[in-house]
Amino acid sequence: MVVSSDVLERPGRLRAIGTLIPILLVALPSTTLMWSVLQSSASKEGLVSVSYQAALLRSGALALLITVASVLVGLPCGVFSAVYEFRGRRALLALAGLPLLLPSFLNALGWSMLTLRLAPNASAVLSGFPGAFLAHFPEGSALVLFASFGAARGLSQSQLDAARIADGERGALVTTCRYAGVPAILAAILAGVLSLSDPGPSQVFGLRTAASEILTTFSSRYDFAEAGRQCLVLSGVVLLIVIPVAFLAAPRLADEILARQQPRAQRTVHPGIARVAVIALVLVCVVNTALPAIGLCLPAIVDGTSFARAWGELTRTAGNTLLYAAGAGVLATGLGFSLSLFVGRSERLRFVALAALFALLALPSTLAALGLARIAALAPAWADPVLRGRWMVCIALALHLVPVAAFLGLRAWGSSSRSWALAAGLHGVPLVTTLRRIVVPWLLPSATVAILLVALLGTADVGTVLLLHPPGEASLPLALFTVMANAPESLVASLCVVYVAAAALVMLVMWSLLGRRRT
């Protein structure tokens, strides 16, 4: 039986089922852990201890500060980069986006090493809350910068011209900031929520946060029940924040991923504003990227012999790092793009999918990791090669990052033409032929970017790998995370430099792929 190509655009119940299955797969480990924790008895102090409640409050205060600071810095920088043309714009944007692809504890190590080398008396100032903020802020500000950049680039030339006629250049800038303010605030909230589940900077600067308490409970005290309760409480707090935000963000996101009929606005050359934009972006790149990088490079340069040991560590962990990254990228992209094909052009399914994926992305990655560990503990012995091997790490990373790949898939499918499948169906072209000759070539560039992006983000997720990796099968970031407190400073710095160089190389590849369309 030959399936017609117009099934790609045909509505039906199958679309709802195909949309629901990937979402349920992503949520399965989390719901498994939640059910297991709810069935277990609570501790003597209640669901969680008093010390964990205090750590949760510290995490909330840190997340709130990151949210506010990210909006104040990222929103104007993103709007400047989208509306105005100035020298070095693309290079500065690439440098500003690099922290998104690196583990946050690298920023923490960079600041720690920099202050110890240049101002030892000031190193105590960064201990605790200030250091954790400096380490988390680059990721939050970069996320807001690109969210506001994308929103501002969605404005048409006629809209900007109307704003300039009404209120001048200043009025156009204010209007654009207001338009991009909603996505910027949503991105800042997401960055603040993601910082709740990141234990890296708190481990470096000695701040007891909710994420570090969960990691300590599971990996040091081996108390699965207590770690599960702590993770459940943290997830409950996250969901209380994220669910309303997800339903507010979904309509705007659903509109942004559709193809634009009107041409985008041309960037304006304005010398005065260009100077302000360059100064702002340079300051952001210096604080978020350059200073931590200098802190990482100084010990490695002073003791050049550590690069040989770092190279040996790289070769030892390269196989596992590549497997975890590639496995997560391929699995997440496969699920995410399959979901986008089932969603199609249905506004209702697009709204539901984006709201659910936004909420699932904000959940702590440790929740899914602990849930998969629980499933592996209950599984029969014949499932050991998958559930207790390296593939379990790939599955956990992929399930956590499916929303990233799905958003790129929805964006790619939304920018395609409905007439392709309808014309193919009208002329009797089989579905397989349409997929092979039209759909797959159109989606392939976006799928390649999704695989690379998920691979980098998955590599930076140290917590999941730490909880699930088999003995002796660590990745490079995990090896760096586990030795950073005891290994020589020069070796830690050399490992950091090697990892940052590899991430920058992959980012350069992605930037060249995306550069085919002028940003």
Coordinates of C-alpha atoms in Angstrom, one line a residue, residues 108-508:
A108 CA 33.8 29.2 38.9
L109 CA 37.2 27.6 38.6
G110 CA 38.4 30.5 36.3
W111 CA 37.3 33.1 38.8
S112 CA 38.8 31.2 41.7
M113 CA 42.2 30.7 40.0
L114 CA 42.2 34.4 38.7
T115 CA 41.7 35.8 42.2
L116 CA 44.2 33.5 43.8
R117 CA 46.9 34.5 41.2
L118 CA 46.2 38.2 41.0
A119 CA 44.6 39.2 44.3
P120 CA 44.8 36.4 47.0
N121 CA 43.4 38.7 49.6
A122 CA 40.2 39.2 47.5
S123 CA 39.6 35.4 47.0
A124 CA 37.7 35.3 50.3
V125 CA 35.2 37.9 48.9
L126 CA 34.1 35.4 46.2
S127 CA 33.6 32.6 48.6
G128 CA 30.0 31.6 48.9
F129 CA 27.2 33.6 47.3
P130 CA 29.2 36.2 45.2
G131 CA 31.3 33.5 43.5
A132 CA 28.3 31.3 42.7
F133 CA 26.5 34.3 41.2
L134 CA 29.5 35.2 39.0
A135 CA 29.7 31.6 37.8
H136 CA 26.0 31.3 37.0
F137 CA 25.5 34.8 35.5
P138 CA 27.3 34.2 32.2
E139 CA 24.9 31.5 31.2
G140 CA 21.8 33.5 32.2
S141 CA 22.9 36.7 30.5
A142 CA 23.8 34.8 27.3
L143 CA 20.4 33.1 27.3
V144 CA 18.6 36.4 27.7
L145 CA 20.8 38.0 25.1
F146 CA 20.0 35.5 22.4
A147 CA 16.3 35.4 23.3
S148 CA 16.0 39.2 23.0
F149 CA 18.1 39.1 19.9
G150 CA 15.7 36.5 18.2
A151 CA 12.6 38.5 19.3
A152 CA 14.0 41.8 18.0
R153 CA 15.0 40.2 14.7
G154 CA 11.3 39.1 14.3
L155 CA 10.3 42.7 13.8
S156 CA 9.7 43.9 10.2
Q157 CA 11.2 46.9 8.5
S158 CA 7.8 48.7 8.4
Q159 CA 7.3 48.2 12.1
L160 CA 10.7 49.8 13.0
D161 CA 10.1 52.6 10.5
A162 CA 6.8 53.4 12.0
A163 CA 8.4 53.5 15.5
R164 CA 11.1 55.8 14.2
I165 CA 8.6 58.2 12.5
A166 CA 6.5 58.3 15.7
D167 CA 9.2 58.8 18.4
G168 CA 12.6 58.9 16.7
E169 CA 15.5 56.6 17.1
R170 CA 15.2 56.5 20.9
G171 CA 11.5 55.7 20.6
A172 CA 12.3 52.8 18.2
L173 CA 14.9 51.4 20.6
V174 CA 12.5 51.6 23.6
T175 CA 9.7 50.0 21.5
T176 CA 12.0 47.2 20.5
C177 CA 13.1 46.6 24.1
R178 CA 9.4 46.4 25.1
Y179 CA 8.7 43.9 22.4
A180 CA 11.7 41.8 23.2
G181 CA 11.1 42.2 27.0
V182 CA 8.7 39.3 27.3
P183 CA 10.9 36.6 25.8
A184 CA 13.9 38.1 27.7
I185 CA 12.1 37.8 31.0
L186 CA 11.0 34.3 30.2
A187 CA 14.5 33.3 29.3
A188 CA 15.8 34.9 32.5
I189 CA 13.3 32.9 34.6
L190 CA 14.4 29.7 32.8
A191 CA 18.1 30.6 33.5
G192 CA 17.3 31.2 37.2
V193 CA 15.4 27.9 37.4
L194 CA 18.2 26.0 35.7
S195 CA 20.6 27.4 38.2
L196 CA 18.6 25.7 41.0
S197 CA 19.7 22.3 39.8
D198 CA 23.3 23.1 39.0
P199 CA 25.7 22.0 41.8
G200 CA 29.0 23.0 40.1
P201 CA 29.6 26.6 41.2
S202 CA 28.4 25.9 44.8
Q203 CA 30.9 23.0 45.0
V204 CA 33.7 25.3 44.0
F205 CA 32.8 28.3 46.3
G206 CA 31.6 26.3 49.2
L207 CA 27.9 27.4 49.1
R208 CA 25.4 24.9 50.3
T209 CA 22.6 24.9 47.7
A210 CA 19.8 22.5 47.0
A211 CA 21.6 20.9 44.0
S212 CA 24.8 20.3 46.0
E213 CA 22.8 18.8 48.9
I214 CA 21.2 16.3 46.5
L215 CA 24.5 15.4 44.9
T216 CA 26.1 14.9 48.4
T217 CA 23.2 12.8 49.7
F218 CA 23.3 10.4 46.7
S219 CA 27.0 10.1 45.8
S220 CA 28.6 10.5 49.3
R221 CA 26.0 9.1 51.7
Y222 CA 24.4 6.7 49.2
D223 CA 20.9 7.6 50.7
F224 CA 18.7 7.1 47.6
A225 CA 15.4 7.8 49.5
E226 CA 16.6 11.1 51.0
A227 CA 18.1 12.2 47.7
G228 CA 14.8 11.4 46.0
R229 CA 12.8 13.4 48.6
Q230 CA 15.1 16.3 48.2
C231 CA 14.9 16.2 44.4
L232 CA 11.1 15.9 44.6
V233 CA 10.8 19.0 46.8
L234 CA 13.1 20.9 44.4
S235 CA 11.1 19.8 41.4
G236 CA 7.9 20.9 43.1
V237 CA 9.3 24.4 43.6
V238 CA 10.5 24.5 40.0
L239 CA 7.1 23.4 38.7
L240 CA 5.3 26.0 40.7
I241 CA 7.4 28.6 38.9
V242 CA 7.6 27.1 35.5
I243 CA 4.1 25.8 34.8
P244 CA 2.5 29.3 34.7
V245 CA 5.5 30.7 32.8
A246 CA 5.3 27.8 30.3
F247 CA 1.6 28.5 29.5
L248 CA 2.4 32.2 29.2
A249 CA 5.4 31.5 27.0
A250 CA 3.9 28.9 24.7
P251 CA 1.7 31.2 22.5
R252 CA 4.7 33.5 21.9
L253 CA 7.0 30.6 21.2
A254 CA 4.5 29.1 18.9
D255 CA 4.3 32.3 16.9
E256 CA 8.1 32.8 16.8
I257 CA 8.7 29.3 15.2
L258 CA 6.4 30.0 12.2
A259 CA 7.8 31.2 8.9
R260 CA 7.7 35.0 8.4
Q261 CA 6.1 36.3 5.2
Q262 CA 7.5 39.9 5.6
P263 CA 11.2 40.6 5.2
R264 CA 13.3 41.2 8.3
A265 CA 14.4 44.7 9.1
Q266 CA 17.8 45.9 7.9
R267 CA 20.2 46.8 10.6
T268 CA 20.8 50.5 11.0
V269 CA 24.2 52.1 11.1
H270 CA 24.1 54.6 14.0
P271 CA 27.6 55.7 15.2
G272 CA 26.5 56.9 18.7
I273 CA 24.5 53.8 19.5
A274 CA 27.1 51.6 17.9
R275 CA 29.7 52.8 20.3
V276 CA 27.4 52.1 23.2
A277 CA 26.6 48.6 21.8
V278 CA 30.3 47.7 21.3
I279 CA 31.2 48.9 24.8
A280 CA 28.3 46.9 26.4
L281 CA 29.1 43.7 24.5
V282 CA 32.8 44.0 25.1
L283 CA 32.2 44.4 28.9
V284 CA 29.9 41.3 28.8
C285 CA 32.5 39.3 26.9
V286 CA 35.3 40.4 29.2
V287 CA 33.4 39.6 32.4
N288 CA 31.6 36.4 31.2
T289 CA 34.3 34.9 29.0
A290 CA 37.7 36.6 29.0
L291 CA 38.4 36.9 32.7
P292 CA 37.5 33.3 33.6
A293 CA 39.5 32.1 30.6
I294 CA 42.5 34.1 31.7
G295 CA 42.1 32.6 35.2
L296 CA 42.1 29.1 33.6
C297 CA 45.1 29.7 31.3
L298 CA 47.5 31.3 33.8
P299 CA 48.3 28.2 35.9
A300 CA 48.5 26.1 32.7
I301 CA 51.0 28.6 31.1
V302 CA 53.2 28.8 34.2
D303 CA 53.5 25.0 34.4
G304 CA 53.5 23.9 30.7
T305 CA 54.3 20.3 31.7
S306 CA 50.7 19.7 32.8
F307 CA 49.4 19.7 29.2
A308 CA 51.0 16.3 28.7
R309 CA 49.0 14.9 31.7
A310 CA 45.9 16.7 30.5
W311 CA 46.4 15.2 27.0
G312 CA 46.6 11.8 28.6
E313 CA 43.4 12.4 30.5
L314 CA 41.8 13.6 27.3
T315 CA 42.7 10.4 25.5
R316 CA 41.6 8.3 28.4
T317 CA 38.1 9.8 28.5
A318 CA 37.7 10.8 24.8
G319 CA 35.8 7.6 23.9
N320 CA 33.3 8.0 26.7
T321 CA 32.9 11.7 26.2
L322 CA 32.2 11.3 22.4
L323 CA 29.8 8.4 23.1
Y324 CA 27.8 10.3 25.7
A325 CA 27.7 13.4 23.5
A326 CA 26.9 11.7 20.2
G327 CA 24.4 9.2 21.7
A328 CA 22.5 12.0 23.5
G329 CA 22.6 14.2 20.4
V330 CA 21.2 11.5 18.0
L331 CA 18.6 10.2 20.4
A332 CA 17.3 13.6 21.4
T333 CA 17.2 14.9 17.9
G334 CA 15.4 11.8 16.7
L335 CA 12.7 12.2 19.4
G336 CA 12.5 15.9 19.0
F337 CA 12.2 16.0 15.2
S338 CA 9.7 13.1 15.3
L339 CA 7.6 15.1 17.7
S340 CA 7.8 18.2 15.3
L341 CA 6.5 16.1 12.4
F342 CA 3.5 14.9 14.4
V343 CA 2.8 18.4 15.7
G344 CA 2.8 19.7 12.1
R345 CA 1.0 23.0 11.7
S346 CA -1.7 22.3 14.4
E347 CA -1.8 25.4 16.7
R348 CA -3.3 23.5 19.6
L349 CA -0.7 20.7 19.5
R350 CA 2.1 23.3 19.1
F351 CA 0.9 25.1 22.2
V352 CA 0.6 21.9 24.2
A353 CA 4.0 20.6 23.1
L354 CA 5.8 23.8 23.8
A355 CA 4.3 24.3 27.2
A356 CA 5.1 20.7 28.2
L357 CA 8.6 20.8 26.8
F358 CA 9.4 24.1 28.5
A359 CA 8.3 22.7 31.8
L360 CA 10.2 19.5 31.3
L361 CA 13.4 21.3 30.3
A362 CA 13.3 23.3 33.5
L363 CA 13.1 20.2 35.7
P364 CA 16.4 19.3 37.4
S365 CA 18.4 16.8 35.4
T366 CA 19.1 14.9 38.6
L367 CA 15.3 14.1 38.8
A368 CA 15.4 12.1 35.5
A369 CA 18.8 10.6 36.4
L370 CA 17.6 9.3 39.8
G371 CA 14.4 8.0 38.1
L372 CA 16.4 6.0 35.6
A373 CA 18.6 4.7 38.4
R374 CA 15.4 3.5 40.2
I375 CA 14.2 1.8 37.0
A376 CA 17.6 0.2 36.5
A377 CA 17.5 -1.1 40.1
L378 CA 14.2 -2.8 39.5
A379 CA 15.0 -4.1 36.0
P380 CA 15.9 -7.8 35.4
A381 CA 19.5 -8.8 34.8
W382 CA 19.2 -9.2 31.0
A383 CA 18.6 -5.4 30.7
D384 CA 22.0 -4.7 32.3
P385 CA 23.9 -3.8 29.0
V386 CA 21.5 -0.9 28.5
L387 CA 20.2 0.1 31.9
R388 CA 23.5 -0.3 33.8
G389 CA 25.9 0.6 31.0
R390 CA 27.1 3.7 29.2
W391 CA 23.9 3.8 27.1
M392 CA 22.0 4.7 30.2
V393 CA 23.9 7.9 30.4
C394 CA 23.1 8.7 26.8
I395 CA 19.4 8.0 27.4
A396 CA 19.3 10.2 30.5
L397 CA 21.0 13.1 28.7
A398 CA 18.9 12.7 25.6
L399 CA 15.6 12.7 27.6
H400 CA 16.6 15.9 29.4
L401 CA 17.5 17.7 26.2
V402 CA 14.7 16.6 23.9
P403 CA 13.0 20.0 24.3
V404 CA 16.1 21.7 22.8
A405 CA 16.0 19.5 19.7
A406 CA 12.2 19.7 19.5
F407 CA 12.2 23.4 19.4
L408 CA 14.7 23.4 16.5
G409 CA 12.6 20.8 14.8
L410 CA 9.4 22.8 15.2
R411 CA 11.2 25.9 13.9
A412 CA 12.5 24.0 10.8
W413 CA 9.2 22.5 10.1
G414 CA 7.3 25.7 10.7
S415 CA 9.6 27.5 8.1
S416 CA 8.8 24.9 5.4
S417 CA 6.0 25.3 2.8
R418 CA 2.7 23.5 3.1
S419 CA 2.4 23.2 -0.7
W420 CA 5.4 20.8 -0.9
A421 CA 3.5 17.9 0.6
L422 CA 0.1 18.9 -1.0
A423 CA 1.6 19.1 -4.5
A424 CA 3.4 15.8 -4.0
G425 CA 0.2 14.2 -2.9
L426 CA -1.7 15.7 -5.8
H427 CA 0.7 14.1 -8.3
G428 CA 0.7 10.7 -6.5
V429 CA 4.3 10.9 -5.2
P430 CA 4.7 8.3 -2.4
L431 CA 5.4 9.5 1.1
V432 CA 8.8 7.8 1.2
T433 CA 10.0 9.6 -1.9
T434 CA 8.8 13.0 -0.5
L435 CA 10.6 12.3 2.8
R436 CA 13.8 11.3 1.0
R437 CA 14.0 14.1 -1.6
I438 CA 12.3 17.0 0.1
V439 CA 11.7 16.7 3.8
V440 CA 14.9 15.2 5.0
P441 CA 17.2 17.6 2.9
W442 CA 15.2 20.5 4.3
L443 CA 15.5 19.4 7.9
L444 CA 19.1 18.0 7.7
P445 CA 20.9 21.4 8.5
S446 CA 18.7 22.0 11.5
A447 CA 19.1 18.4 12.6
T448 CA 22.8 18.7 12.4
V449 CA 22.8 21.8 14.5
A450 CA 20.5 20.1 17.0
I451 CA 22.8 17.1 17.3
L452 CA 25.9 19.3 17.9
L453 CA 24.0 21.6 20.3
V454 CA 22.6 18.7 22.4
A455 CA 26.0 17.0 22.3
L456 CA 27.7 20.1 23.8
L457 CA 24.9 20.7 26.4
G458 CA 24.9 17.1 27.3
T459 CA 28.7 17.0 27.8
A460 CA 28.4 20.0 30.1
D461 CA 25.8 18.2 32.3
V462 CA 28.1 16.7 34.9
G463 CA 25.4 15.7 37.4
T464 CA 23.7 13.2 35.2
V465 CA 27.0 11.5 34.2
L466 CA 28.1 11.5 37.8
L467 CA 25.0 9.7 39.0
L468 CA 24.7 7.1 36.2
H469 CA 28.1 6.4 34.6
P470 CA 29.5 2.9 35.1
P471 CA 32.7 2.6 37.2
G472 CA 35.8 3.7 35.2
E473 CA 33.7 5.2 32.3
A474 CA 33.8 8.9 33.2
S475 CA 33.7 11.7 30.6
L476 CA 36.3 14.5 30.5
P477 CA 34.1 17.1 32.3
L478 CA 33.3 14.6 35.0
A479 CA 37.0 13.7 35.4
L480 CA 37.7 17.4 35.7
F481 CA 34.9 17.9 38.2
T482 CA 36.0 15.0 40.4
V483 CA 39.7 15.9 40.6
M484 CA 39.4 19.7 40.8
A485 CA 39.6 19.7 44.6
N486 CA 42.6 17.5 44.9
A487 CA 44.7 17.6 41.7
P488 CA 47.4 20.2 41.2
E489 CA 46.1 23.6 40.0
S490 CA 48.1 23.5 36.8
L491 CA 46.6 20.1 35.8
V492 CA 43.1 21.3 36.5
A493 CA 43.7 24.4 34.5
S494 CA 45.2 22.4 31.6
L495 CA 42.2 20.2 31.5
C496 CA 39.9 23.2 31.5
V497 CA 41.8 24.8 28.6
V498 CA 41.6 21.6 26.6
Y499 CA 37.8 21.3 27.2
V500 CA 37.1 25.0 26.4
A501 CA 39.2 24.7 23.2
A502 CA 37.2 21.6 22.1
A503 CA 33.8 23.3 22.9
A504 CA 34.9 26.4 21.0
L505 CA 35.8 24.3 17.9
V506 CA 32.4 22.7 17.9
M507 CA 30.7 26.1 18.4
L508 CA 32.7 27.4 15.4

